[in-house]
């Protein structure tokens, strides 16, 4: 069966006009990559990543990379782009086609978007703010945009984990086909990693050639490499992608299991993961932990064992824990959380240093 993997990134451009004013354009850019031989691709992708890691002099290499991990490890944008391009080139023969999604809502034509209305009041959101709010939602919106014209196509969809209030797009998507949501998918899943690399390279290619984001230019930058398909989302589909209430989508029944959770004490805080209260602090701590070798080992472990991966947040993640999950802890306070969860679920618990030996 065909497998299609989805990820997204922000596409942001600013241009100075002749009168000195600035013109800005923003949209999430979604990428879907279709594979007809998933097993062959996964094997080739991991082998190519290992080979290129040696050629580029990466010491403690990862099994696969997200574009952000690649930039961090190489500490050089040009090297990261070269690595990503070679990785894509070597494995492109396994790709049936790539599919792009983005949103066109000119502010002059659509100043505000009316959201809500279902079990909550309606309210108005400026279109610029609305587009920014689509970013954490766009992996599944890209999947919906792909599948809505292919209702007869038998396929399985892998979608990078997201955060979103309820939309009609989500409700339609889960009825159309089998989906699997993968936490930190671009770091632990080769298919979503590939979609992330295509998004990373597409943004860079368009920028380097001073091209606008158009259907023709997407075809042009990948001409000869891939069969490129695309469909932009405009005001005609706005009612599908705008949120209809304030309830967060609960995708627990679609999440890939088992999940590997990493729990770490923070020497600068009095409790476990206390800084995870604010989303900005979640991202800040995650980036810091990603530089630690024990965390890289855990991500490799999740990749090789076909698991999702999450930095455990005690404020939001209890509901995602289930039997057969794996808890990796670092620190005494984190061990207490792991033991607490072990009282409720049949899970495996490891110290962070033990994962390196298991690899």
Short mmCIF file of C-alpha atoms in Angstrom, two decimals:
data_model
loop_
_atom_site.label_atom_id
_atom_site.label_comp_id
_atom_site.label_asym_id
_atom_site.label_seq_id
_atom_site.Cartn_x
_atom_site.Cartn_y
_atom_site.Cartn_z
CA UNK A 1 0.00 0.00 0.00
CA UNK A 2 1.18 3.52 -0.77
CA UNK A 3 2.46 5.53 2.20
CA UNK A 4 2.32 9.33 2.17
CA UNK A 5 4.20 11.33 4.83
CA UNK A 6 3.47 14.96 5.76
CA UNK A 7 5.37 17.76 7.42
CA UNK A 8 5.37 21.55 7.12
CA UNK A 9 7.44 24.66 7.72
CA UNK A 10 6.90 28.41 7.76
CA UNK A 11 7.41 30.23 4.47
CA UNK A 12 8.17 33.87 5.21
CA UNK A 13 9.34 36.62 2.86
CA UNK A 14 9.87 40.35 3.35
CA UNK A 15 10.53 42.74 0.49
CA UNK A 16 11.32 46.46 0.49
CA UNK A 17 9.18 48.46 -1.92
CA UNK A 18 10.27 51.49 -3.93
CA UNK A 19 8.53 53.86 -1.50
CA UNK A 20 10.58 52.47 1.40
CA UNK A 21 7.74 50.45 2.89
CA UNK A 22 8.02 46.71 3.47
CA UNK A 23 5.81 44.03 1.95
CA UNK A 24 5.62 40.73 3.79
CA UNK A 25 4.20 37.38 2.73
CA UNK A 26 3.63 34.45 5.06
CA UNK A 27 2.08 31.03 4.72
CA UNK A 28 2.70 27.60 6.17
CA UNK A 29 4.20 25.37 3.46
CA UNK A 30 3.10 21.74 3.64
CA UNK A 31 4.85 18.83 1.96
CA UNK A 32 3.53 15.34 1.33
CA UNK A 33 5.84 12.63 -0.05
CA UNK A 34 4.39 9.43 -1.55
CA UNK A 35 6.29 6.13 -1.30
CA UNK A 36 5.24 2.92 -3.06
CA UNK A 37 8.10 0.86 -1.55
CA UNK A 38 8.27 2.07 2.08
CA UNK A 39 10.55 -0.72 3.33
CA UNK A 40 13.06 -0.22 0.54
CA UNK A 41 13.09 3.52 1.12
CA UNK A 42 13.55 3.31 4.89
CA UNK A 43 16.54 0.99 4.55
CA UNK A 44 18.15 3.14 1.86
CA UNK A 45 17.47 6.38 3.76
CA UNK A 46 19.13 5.21 6.98
CA UNK A 47 22.10 3.81 5.07
CA UNK A 48 22.51 7.05 3.11
CA UNK A 49 22.28 9.11 6.31
CA UNK A 50 25.03 7.02 7.92
CA UNK A 51 27.30 7.36 4.88
CA UNK A 52 26.79 11.11 4.53
CA UNK A 53 27.31 11.65 8.27
CA UNK A 54 30.79 10.17 7.91
CA UNK A 55 31.54 12.19 4.77
CA UNK A 56 30.46 15.43 6.48
CA UNK A 57 32.46 14.61 9.61
CA UNK A 58 29.59 14.29 12.07
CA UNK A 59 30.95 12.46 15.11
CA UNK A 60 27.97 11.04 17.02
CA UNK A 61 25.62 10.73 14.06
CA UNK A 62 21.87 10.24 14.28
CA UNK A 63 20.02 7.45 12.45
CA UNK A 64 17.99 10.11 10.66
CA UNK A 65 17.82 13.89 10.87
CA UNK A 66 15.30 16.65 10.90
CA UNK A 67 16.48 19.77 9.10
CA UNK A 68 16.86 21.60 12.43
CA UNK A 69 18.98 18.75 13.88
CA UNK A 70 21.12 18.82 10.75
CA UNK A 71 21.72 22.57 11.04
CA UNK A 72 22.63 22.19 14.71
CA UNK A 73 25.09 19.32 14.14
CA UNK A 74 26.81 20.86 11.11
CA UNK A 75 26.64 24.46 12.42
CA UNK A 76 26.73 25.69 8.83
CA UNK A 77 23.68 26.36 6.65
CA UNK A 78 25.49 25.67 3.36
CA UNK A 79 26.71 22.29 4.64
CA UNK A 80 23.24 21.43 5.94
CA UNK A 81 21.74 22.23 2.53
CA UNK A 82 24.41 20.16 0.75
CA UNK A 83 23.84 17.20 3.10
CA UNK A 84 20.05 17.41 2.64
CA UNK A 85 20.31 17.70 -1.14
CA UNK A 86 22.62 14.69 -1.45
CA UNK A 87 20.38 12.67 0.89
CA UNK A 88 17.32 13.51 -1.20
CA UNK A 89 19.12 12.79 -4.48
CA UNK A 90 20.34 9.35 -3.38
CA UNK A 91 16.88 8.19 -2.30
CA UNK A 92 14.62 10.03 -4.78
CA UNK A 93 14.07 6.86 -6.84
CA UNK A 94 11.81 5.56 -4.04
CA UNK A 95 9.50 8.58 -4.28
CA UNK A 96 6.36 8.35 -6.41
CA UNK A 97 5.62 12.08 -6.18
CA UNK A 98 5.69 15.07 -3.87
CA UNK A 99 2.69 17.26 -3.05
CA UNK A 100 2.77 20.89 -1.90
CA UNK A 101 0.11 22.79 0.04
CA UNK A 102 0.02 26.44 1.04
CA UNK A 103 -2.56 29.13 1.78
CA UNK A 104 -3.45 32.18 -0.29
CA UNK A 105 -5.60 34.72 1.59
CA UNK A 106 -4.65 38.25 0.44
CA UNK A 107 -5.29 40.71 3.32
CA UNK A 108 -6.89 43.20 0.93
CA UNK A 109 -9.53 40.63 0.04
CA UNK A 110 -9.82 38.83 3.40
CA UNK A 111 -9.05 41.17 6.29
CA UNK A 112 -10.56 39.00 9.03
CA UNK A 113 -11.47 35.36 9.56
CA UNK A 114 -14.51 34.49 11.68
CA UNK A 115 -13.78 31.44 13.86
CA UNK A 116 -15.65 29.53 16.56
CA UNK A 117 -19.43 29.25 16.65
CA UNK A 118 -19.68 25.63 17.81
CA UNK A 119 -20.27 25.45 21.58
CA UNK A 120 -18.58 28.86 21.82
CA UNK A 121 -19.12 32.41 20.52
CA UNK A 122 -17.80 33.42 17.10
CA UNK A 123 -14.98 35.95 17.03
CA UNK A 124 -12.83 37.67 14.45
CA UNK A 125 -9.10 37.05 13.84
CA UNK A 126 -6.94 39.20 11.59
CA UNK A 127 -5.89 37.19 8.54
CA UNK A 128 -2.17 37.63 9.31
CA UNK A 129 -2.70 36.20 12.82
CA UNK A 130 -4.90 33.44 11.44
CA UNK A 131 -2.16 32.31 9.03
CA UNK A 132 0.39 32.23 11.87
CA UNK A 133 -2.03 30.13 13.92
CA UNK A 134 -2.24 27.62 11.07
CA UNK A 135 1.49 26.79 11.38
CA UNK A 136 1.27 24.23 14.22
CA UNK A 137 -1.80 22.70 12.51
CA UNK A 138 -0.48 22.46 8.99
CA UNK A 139 0.91 18.93 8.85
CA UNK A 140 -2.60 17.45 9.07
CA UNK A 141 -4.15 20.21 6.96
CA UNK A 142 -1.64 19.30 4.23
CA UNK A 143 -2.72 15.67 4.55
CA UNK A 144 -6.39 16.69 4.26
CA UNK A 145 -5.59 18.89 1.25
CA UNK A 146 -3.86 15.93 -0.41
CA UNK A 147 -6.54 13.36 0.34
CA UNK A 148 -9.65 15.41 -0.47
CA UNK A 149 -9.02 14.98 -4.20
CA UNK A 150 -7.91 11.36 -3.84
CA UNK A 151 -10.74 9.77 -1.91
CA UNK A 152 -10.40 6.55 -3.93
CA UNK A 153 -6.64 6.22 -3.46
CA UNK A 154 -5.73 3.46 -1.00
CA UNK A 155 -2.94 4.76 1.18
CA UNK A 156 -1.73 5.17 4.72
CA UNK A 157 -0.82 8.66 5.95
CA UNK A 158 2.01 9.47 8.37
CA UNK A 159 1.58 12.93 9.89
CA UNK A 160 3.98 14.87 12.07
CA UNK A 161 2.39 15.60 15.46
CA UNK A 162 0.55 18.89 15.67
CA UNK A 163 -1.41 21.22 17.91
CA UNK A 164 -4.82 22.41 16.74
CA UNK A 165 -8.31 23.31 17.77
CA UNK A 166 -11.08 21.33 16.08
CA UNK A 167 -11.69 21.87 12.36
CA UNK A 168 -13.87 20.29 9.70
CA UNK A 169 -10.66 19.39 7.84
CA UNK A 170 -9.60 17.10 10.70
CA UNK A 171 -13.03 15.51 10.99
CA UNK A 172 -13.07 14.77 7.27
CA UNK A 173 -9.50 13.47 7.23
CA UNK A 174 -9.99 10.80 9.90
CA UNK A 175 -13.00 9.46 7.99
CA UNK A 176 -11.15 9.23 4.68
CA UNK A 177 -8.24 6.91 5.45
CA UNK A 178 -5.88 5.28 7.94
CA UNK A 179 -3.64 7.88 9.59
CA UNK A 180 -0.76 7.66 12.03
CA UNK A 181 0.34 10.73 14.02
CA UNK A 182 4.00 10.56 15.04
CA UNK A 183 5.37 12.74 17.82
CA UNK A 184 8.56 14.49 16.67
CA UNK A 185 8.13 12.58 13.43
CA UNK A 186 10.83 14.44 11.52
CA UNK A 187 13.36 13.17 14.09
CA UNK A 188 12.29 9.54 14.47
CA UNK A 189 10.49 8.59 11.26
CA UNK A 190 12.39 8.39 7.93
CA UNK A 191 9.31 9.22 5.85
CA UNK A 192 8.40 12.39 7.74
CA UNK A 193 12.09 13.29 7.92
CA UNK A 194 12.16 13.18 4.11
CA UNK A 195 9.11 15.46 3.88
CA UNK A 196 10.86 17.86 6.26
CA UNK A 197 14.00 17.82 4.08
CA UNK A 198 11.94 18.59 0.96
CA UNK A 199 10.29 21.55 2.74
CA UNK A 200 13.70 22.81 3.95
CA UNK A 201 15.26 22.55 0.49
CA UNK A 202 12.23 24.02 -1.31
CA UNK A 203 12.31 27.15 0.85
CA UNK A 204 16.06 27.51 0.25
CA UNK A 205 15.80 26.93 -3.52
CA UNK A 206 13.05 29.51 -3.97
CA UNK A 207 14.96 32.02 -1.85
CA UNK A 208 18.27 31.41 -3.61
CA UNK A 209 16.69 31.86 -7.05
CA UNK A 210 14.57 34.82 -5.88
CA UNK A 211 11.39 33.01 -6.88
CA UNK A 212 7.96 33.60 -5.46
CA UNK A 213 5.91 30.75 -4.04
CA UNK A 214 3.83 29.74 -7.06
CA UNK A 215 2.75 26.44 -8.51
CA UNK A 216 4.96 26.99 -11.57
CA UNK A 217 8.04 27.77 -9.47
CA UNK A 218 7.57 24.70 -7.30
CA UNK A 219 7.61 22.60 -10.46
CA UNK A 220 10.63 24.51 -11.75
CA UNK A 221 12.89 24.03 -8.71
CA UNK A 222 12.23 20.26 -8.65
CA UNK A 223 12.12 19.70 -12.40
CA UNK A 224 13.78 16.42 -13.35
CA UNK A 225 13.90 15.21 -9.75
CA UNK A 226 10.27 14.56 -8.83
CA UNK A 227 6.77 14.41 -10.17
CA UNK A 228 5.43 17.54 -8.46
CA UNK A 229 1.79 17.91 -7.50
CA UNK A 230 0.24 20.82 -5.67
CA UNK A 231 -2.93 22.51 -4.52
CA UNK A 232 -3.18 25.80 -2.69
CA UNK A 233 -5.90 26.56 -0.17
CA UNK A 234 -7.89 29.77 -0.60
CA UNK A 235 -11.08 31.41 0.62
CA UNK A 236 -13.21 28.69 -0.98
CA UNK A 237 -11.90 26.17 1.59
CA UNK A 238 -11.59 28.55 4.51
CA UNK A 239 -14.56 27.02 6.34
CA UNK A 240 -12.70 23.67 6.38
CA UNK A 241 -9.41 24.87 7.93
CA UNK A 242 -10.61 27.50 10.41
CA UNK A 243 -11.24 26.22 13.93
CA UNK A 244 -14.87 25.85 14.94
CA UNK A 245 -14.47 25.77 18.73
CA UNK A 246 -11.84 26.09 21.46
CA UNK A 247 -11.37 22.34 22.02
CA UNK A 248 -7.93 20.93 21.23
CA UNK A 249 -7.92 17.97 18.86
CA UNK A 250 -7.30 14.75 20.77
CA UNK A 251 -5.43 12.39 18.44
CA UNK A 252 -4.57 9.71 21.02
CA UNK A 253 -6.22 6.90 19.07
CA UNK A 254 -4.12 7.79 16.02
CA UNK A 255 -0.73 8.26 17.68
CA UNK A 256 2.04 5.80 16.88
CA UNK A 257 2.74 3.49 19.78
CA UNK A 258 4.77 2.71 21.72
CA UNK A 259 6.02 6.18 22.67
CA UNK A 260 9.41 6.82 24.21
CA UNK A 261 9.14 9.60 26.81
CA UNK A 262 12.23 11.43 28.04
CA UNK A 263 11.99 13.05 31.48
CA UNK A 264 14.81 15.28 32.73
CA UNK A 265 15.41 17.17 35.95
CA UNK A 266 16.40 20.78 35.52
CA UNK A 267 19.17 21.92 37.89
CA UNK A 268 17.91 25.50 37.64
CA UNK A 269 14.37 24.64 38.76
CA UNK A 270 12.90 23.23 41.92
CA UNK A 271 10.60 20.73 40.21
CA UNK A 272 10.54 18.46 37.19
CA UNK A 273 10.08 20.24 33.86
CA UNK A 274 8.56 23.24 35.66
CA UNK A 275 9.46 25.54 32.81
CA UNK A 276 7.11 23.54 30.57
CA UNK A 277 4.21 25.71 31.73
CA UNK A 278 4.74 28.17 28.85
CA UNK A 279 4.95 26.89 25.26
CA UNK A 280 7.93 29.18 24.58
CA UNK A 281 9.78 27.57 27.50
CA UNK A 282 8.91 24.09 26.24
CA UNK A 283 10.68 24.81 22.98
CA UNK A 284 13.59 26.44 24.76
CA UNK A 285 14.24 23.45 27.01
CA UNK A 286 13.72 20.97 24.18
CA UNK A 287 16.39 22.69 22.08
CA UNK A 288 18.82 22.60 24.99
CA UNK A 289 18.19 18.93 25.73
CA UNK A 290 18.57 18.02 22.04
CA UNK A 291 22.26 18.86 22.27
CA UNK A 292 22.85 16.16 24.91
CA UNK A 293 24.19 12.81 23.72
CA UNK A 294 21.85 10.79 26.00
CA UNK A 295 18.89 12.48 24.30
CA UNK A 296 20.30 11.75 20.84
CA UNK A 297 20.68 8.12 21.93
CA UNK A 298 17.03 8.00 23.00
CA UNK A 299 15.90 9.47 19.67
CA UNK A 300 17.97 6.85 17.81
CA UNK A 301 16.42 4.17 20.02
CA UNK A 302 12.92 5.43 19.15
CA UNK A 303 13.81 5.48 15.45
CA UNK A 304 15.18 1.93 15.38
CA UNK A 305 12.22 0.59 17.35
CA UNK A 306 9.55 2.38 15.30
CA UNK A 307 8.35 4.52 18.21
CA UNK A 308 7.13 8.05 18.72
CA UNK A 309 9.26 10.32 20.91
CA UNK A 310 8.20 13.02 23.37
CA UNK A 311 9.85 15.16 26.00
CA UNK A 312 7.50 14.34 28.86
CA UNK A 313 5.48 17.30 30.12
CA UNK A 314 3.71 16.43 33.40
CA UNK A 315 1.09 19.11 32.73
CA UNK A 316 -0.14 17.72 29.42
CA UNK A 317 1.32 14.27 28.68
CA UNK A 318 -0.24 11.95 31.28
CA UNK A 319 -3.10 11.26 28.89
CA UNK A 320 -0.66 10.09 26.19
CA UNK A 321 0.96 7.39 28.36
CA UNK A 322 -0.28 3.82 27.87
CA UNK A 323 0.83 0.22 28.35
CA UNK A 324 4.07 -0.78 26.57
CA UNK A 325 5.39 2.78 26.49
CA UNK A 326 8.99 3.47 27.47
CA UNK A 327 10.12 6.06 30.03
CA UNK A 328 13.73 7.26 30.02
CA UNK A 329 14.63 9.46 32.97
CA UNK A 330 17.55 11.63 34.05
CA UNK A 331 17.61 12.76 37.68
CA UNK A 332 15.97 11.84 40.99
CA UNK A 333 12.82 13.92 40.53
CA UNK A 334 12.32 12.43 37.07
CA UNK A 335 12.72 8.92 38.49
CA UNK A 336 9.83 9.63 40.86
CA UNK A 337 7.63 10.62 37.91
CA UNK A 338 8.64 7.42 36.09
CA UNK A 339 7.82 5.29 39.16
CA UNK A 340 4.50 7.10 39.55
CA UNK A 341 3.57 6.27 35.94
CA UNK A 342 4.72 2.68 36.43
CA UNK A 343 2.10 2.27 39.15
CA UNK A 344 -0.60 3.04 36.57
CA UNK A 345 0.74 1.43 33.38
CA UNK A 346 2.72 -1.59 32.26
CA UNK A 347 5.73 0.38 30.99
CA UNK A 348 9.49 -0.04 30.66
CA UNK A 349 11.77 2.33 32.58
CA UNK A 350 15.44 3.09 31.81
CA UNK A 351 18.06 5.45 33.09
CA UNK A 352 19.28 7.71 30.30
CA UNK A 353 22.75 6.15 30.30
CA UNK A 354 21.32 2.65 29.73
CA UNK A 355 19.95 3.50 26.28
CA UNK A 356 23.40 4.02 24.80
CA UNK A 357 24.32 0.45 25.76
CA UNK A 358 21.13 -0.92 24.22
CA UNK A 359 21.91 0.77 20.90
#
